[in-house]
Short mmCIF file of C-alpha atoms in Angstrom, two decimals:
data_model
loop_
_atom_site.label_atom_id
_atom_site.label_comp_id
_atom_site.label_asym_id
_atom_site.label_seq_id
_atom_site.Cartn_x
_atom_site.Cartn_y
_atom_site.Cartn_z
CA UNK A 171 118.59 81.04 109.20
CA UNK A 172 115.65 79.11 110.12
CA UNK A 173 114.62 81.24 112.94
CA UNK A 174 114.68 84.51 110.33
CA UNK A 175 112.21 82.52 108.00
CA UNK A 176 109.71 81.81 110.64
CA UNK A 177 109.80 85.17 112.12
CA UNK A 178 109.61 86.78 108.26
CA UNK A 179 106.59 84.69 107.54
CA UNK A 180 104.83 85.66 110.76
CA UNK A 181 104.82 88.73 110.30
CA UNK A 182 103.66 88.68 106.57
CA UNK A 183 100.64 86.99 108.00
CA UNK A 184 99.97 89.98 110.33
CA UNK A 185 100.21 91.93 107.44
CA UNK A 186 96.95 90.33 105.95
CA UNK A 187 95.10 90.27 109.21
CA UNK A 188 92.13 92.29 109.09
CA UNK A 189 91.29 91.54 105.16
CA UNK A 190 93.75 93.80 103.53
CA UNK A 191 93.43 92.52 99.53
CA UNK A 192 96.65 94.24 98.38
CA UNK A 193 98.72 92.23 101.20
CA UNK A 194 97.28 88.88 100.46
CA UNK A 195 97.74 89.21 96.66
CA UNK A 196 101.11 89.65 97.50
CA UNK A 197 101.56 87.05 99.91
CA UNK A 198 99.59 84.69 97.82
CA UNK A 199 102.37 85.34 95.04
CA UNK A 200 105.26 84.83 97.69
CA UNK A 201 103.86 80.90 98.97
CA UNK A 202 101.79 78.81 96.87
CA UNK A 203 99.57 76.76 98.10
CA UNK A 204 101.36 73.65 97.16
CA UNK A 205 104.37 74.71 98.93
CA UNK A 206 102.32 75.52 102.01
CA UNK A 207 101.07 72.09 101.55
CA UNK A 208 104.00 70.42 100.78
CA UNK A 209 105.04 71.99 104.00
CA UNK A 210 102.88 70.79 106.47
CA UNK A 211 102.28 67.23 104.80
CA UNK A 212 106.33 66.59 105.34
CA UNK A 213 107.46 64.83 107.97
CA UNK A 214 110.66 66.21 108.77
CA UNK A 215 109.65 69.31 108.91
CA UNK A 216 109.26 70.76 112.61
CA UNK A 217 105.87 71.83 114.62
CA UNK A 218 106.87 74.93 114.53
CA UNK A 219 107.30 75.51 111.01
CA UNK A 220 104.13 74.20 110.69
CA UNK A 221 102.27 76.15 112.89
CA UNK A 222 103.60 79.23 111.38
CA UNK A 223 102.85 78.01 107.50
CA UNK A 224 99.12 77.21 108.59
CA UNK A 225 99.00 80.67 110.05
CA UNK A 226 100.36 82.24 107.05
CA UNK A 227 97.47 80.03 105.11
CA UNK A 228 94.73 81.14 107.49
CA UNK A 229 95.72 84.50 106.81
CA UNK A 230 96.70 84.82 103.93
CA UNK A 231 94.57 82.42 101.60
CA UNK A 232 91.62 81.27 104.15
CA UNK A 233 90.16 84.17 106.24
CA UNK A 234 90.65 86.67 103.26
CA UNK A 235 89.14 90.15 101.72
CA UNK A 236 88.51 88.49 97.91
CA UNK A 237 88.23 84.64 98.21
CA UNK A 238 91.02 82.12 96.32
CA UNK A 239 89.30 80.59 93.76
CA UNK A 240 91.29 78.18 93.66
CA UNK A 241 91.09 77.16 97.42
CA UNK A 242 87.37 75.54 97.44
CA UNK A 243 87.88 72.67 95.96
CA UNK A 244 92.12 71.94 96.11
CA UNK A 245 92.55 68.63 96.22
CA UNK A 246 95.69 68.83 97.62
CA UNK A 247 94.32 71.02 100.67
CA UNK A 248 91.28 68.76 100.92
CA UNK A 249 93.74 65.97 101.31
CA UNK A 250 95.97 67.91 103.96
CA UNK A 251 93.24 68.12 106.31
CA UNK A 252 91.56 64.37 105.41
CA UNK A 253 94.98 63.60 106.66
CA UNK A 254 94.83 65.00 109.66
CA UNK A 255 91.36 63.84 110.29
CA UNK A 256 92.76 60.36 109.68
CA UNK A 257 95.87 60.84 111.71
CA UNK A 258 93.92 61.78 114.93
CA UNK A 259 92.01 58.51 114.31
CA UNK A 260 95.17 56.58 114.60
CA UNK A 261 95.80 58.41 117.93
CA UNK A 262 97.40 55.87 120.98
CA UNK A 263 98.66 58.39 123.80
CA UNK A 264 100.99 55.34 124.28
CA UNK A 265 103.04 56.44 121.46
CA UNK A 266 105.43 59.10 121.39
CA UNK A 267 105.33 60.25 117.67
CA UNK A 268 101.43 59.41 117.63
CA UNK A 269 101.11 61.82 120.55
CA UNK A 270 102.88 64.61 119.11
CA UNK A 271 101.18 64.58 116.02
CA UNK A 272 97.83 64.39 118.02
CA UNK A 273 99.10 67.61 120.02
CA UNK A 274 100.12 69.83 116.70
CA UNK A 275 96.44 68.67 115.47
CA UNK A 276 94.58 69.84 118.27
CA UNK A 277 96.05 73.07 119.10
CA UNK A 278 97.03 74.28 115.37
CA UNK A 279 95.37 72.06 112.42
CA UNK A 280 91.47 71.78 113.91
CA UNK A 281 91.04 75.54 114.08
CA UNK A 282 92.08 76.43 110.77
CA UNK A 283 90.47 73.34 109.65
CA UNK A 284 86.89 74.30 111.13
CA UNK A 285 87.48 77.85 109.95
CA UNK A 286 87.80 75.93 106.60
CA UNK A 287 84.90 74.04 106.75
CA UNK A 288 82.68 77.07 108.18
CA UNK A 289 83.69 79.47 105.75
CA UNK A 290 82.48 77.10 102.59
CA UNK A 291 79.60 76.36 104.61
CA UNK A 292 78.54 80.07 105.14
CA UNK A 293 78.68 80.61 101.62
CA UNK A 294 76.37 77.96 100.32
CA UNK A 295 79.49 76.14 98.84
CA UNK A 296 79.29 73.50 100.55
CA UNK A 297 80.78 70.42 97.58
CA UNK A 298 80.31 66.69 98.55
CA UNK A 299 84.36 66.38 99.59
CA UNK A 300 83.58 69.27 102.02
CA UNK A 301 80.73 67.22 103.75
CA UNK A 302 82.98 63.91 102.91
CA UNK A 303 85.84 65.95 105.27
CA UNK A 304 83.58 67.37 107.29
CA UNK A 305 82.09 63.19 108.23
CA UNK A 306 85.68 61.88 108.28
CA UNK A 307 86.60 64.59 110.81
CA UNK A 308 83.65 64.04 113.17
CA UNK A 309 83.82 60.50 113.55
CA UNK A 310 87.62 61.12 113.75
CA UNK A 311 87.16 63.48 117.20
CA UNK A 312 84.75 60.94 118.38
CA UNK A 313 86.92 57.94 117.85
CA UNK A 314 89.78 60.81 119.47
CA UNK A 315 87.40 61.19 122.39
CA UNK A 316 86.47 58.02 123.39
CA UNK A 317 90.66 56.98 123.33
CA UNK A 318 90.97 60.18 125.37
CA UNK A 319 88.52 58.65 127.99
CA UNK A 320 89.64 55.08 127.68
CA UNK A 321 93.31 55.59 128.82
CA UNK A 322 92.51 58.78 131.30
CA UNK A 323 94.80 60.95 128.87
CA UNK A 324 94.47 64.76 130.02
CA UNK A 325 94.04 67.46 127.50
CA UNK A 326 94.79 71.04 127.69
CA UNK A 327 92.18 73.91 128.21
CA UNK A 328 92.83 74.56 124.86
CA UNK A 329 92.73 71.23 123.04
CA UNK A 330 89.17 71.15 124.88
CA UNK A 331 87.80 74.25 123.08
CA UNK A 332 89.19 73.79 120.06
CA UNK A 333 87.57 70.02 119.55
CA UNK A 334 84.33 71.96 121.17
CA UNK A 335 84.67 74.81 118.39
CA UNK A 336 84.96 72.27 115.74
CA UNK A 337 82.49 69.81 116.88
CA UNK A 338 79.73 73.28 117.15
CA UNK A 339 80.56 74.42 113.81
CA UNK A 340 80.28 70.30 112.11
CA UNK A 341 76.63 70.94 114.11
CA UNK A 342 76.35 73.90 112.56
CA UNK A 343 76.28 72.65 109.13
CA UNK A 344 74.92 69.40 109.81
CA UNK A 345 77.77 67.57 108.14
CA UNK A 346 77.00 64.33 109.25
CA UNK A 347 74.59 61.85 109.81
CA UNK A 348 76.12 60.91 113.36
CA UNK A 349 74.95 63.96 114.92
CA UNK A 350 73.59 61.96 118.25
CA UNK A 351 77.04 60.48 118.02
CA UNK A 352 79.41 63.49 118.48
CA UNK A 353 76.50 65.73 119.80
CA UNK A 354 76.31 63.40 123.53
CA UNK A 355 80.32 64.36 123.66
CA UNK A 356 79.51 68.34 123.73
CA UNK A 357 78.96 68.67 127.33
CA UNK A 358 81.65 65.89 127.82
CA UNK A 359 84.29 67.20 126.45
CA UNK A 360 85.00 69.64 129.43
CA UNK A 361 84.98 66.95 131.72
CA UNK A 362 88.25 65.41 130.21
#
């Protein structure tokens, strides 16, 4: 059943917490990251599957012992989370499907996503679609923001910190050129 899948896959995610090689090479073998993709990029296929296959990628091919060589410069992972860049751009708390979209974003894409972008960025790897994401995304949260303010929409504690998390670690790395831009929303952002 569904519910035996999700529950399987969590917990071969906690097996790779805490950088255990010989887990993730096994993992890595069990989910590629094109299915993970695939995955997350379909439609039809519920938040919670989701949440749990970006889980299993944060453990088991992002925040790992021996990087995936692979994973730096995956197109098809650079486009996953380009999409959802673009998709909270498109955000109208007016619409249903927009705002549920918006909501998986927030509270399960952007930290994986910044955990993404921070890990290249700590190891000098930095390639021109990472800062290209890393652009797309800020103006993305401000455009996000200033909707968010606009039509008085509330968002969680948690939505809060993890838009502050990403915005300090696109600072961090001084991804883009509209630093004064995003930077004035900082303090802001727990005033939503």
């Amino acid at each position: 059943s569904l519910e035996y899948h999700i529950r399987l896959m969590e917990i071969l995610s906690i097996c790779c917490l805490g950088r255990n090689y010989i887990a993730e090479a096994k993992c890595q073998s069990l989910l590629s990251l094109e299915d993970i993709i695939k995955t997350v990029m379909d439609r039809d296929t519920t938040d919670r599957v989701k949440t749990v296959t970006l889980a299993y990628f944060h453990h088991v091919f992002l925040d790992v012992e021996r990087a995936v060589d692979q994973l730096a410069n995956h197109s098809g992972i650079l486009n996953m989370f380009g999409h959802f860049a673009y998709r909270l751009r498109k955000f109208d708390p007016t619409n249903e499907s927009t705002l549920s979209d918006t909501i998986f974003i927030l509270e399960q894409a952007l930290p994986v996503l910044a955990v993404y972008i921070q890990i290249f960025s700590l190891q000098k790897t930095l390639s021109y679609h990472h800062q290209e994401l890393a652009e797309n995304l800020a103006r993305s949260l401000v455009t996000l923001l200033t909707v968010v303010r606009d039509h008085e929409f509330m968002l969680t504690k948690r939505q809060k910190q993890n838009i502050y998390v990403c915005f300090n670690v696109l600072n961090s790395i001084q991804a883009t050129s509209e630093q004064d831009d995003y930077r004035a929303h900082l303090p802001s952002i727990q005033n939503l």
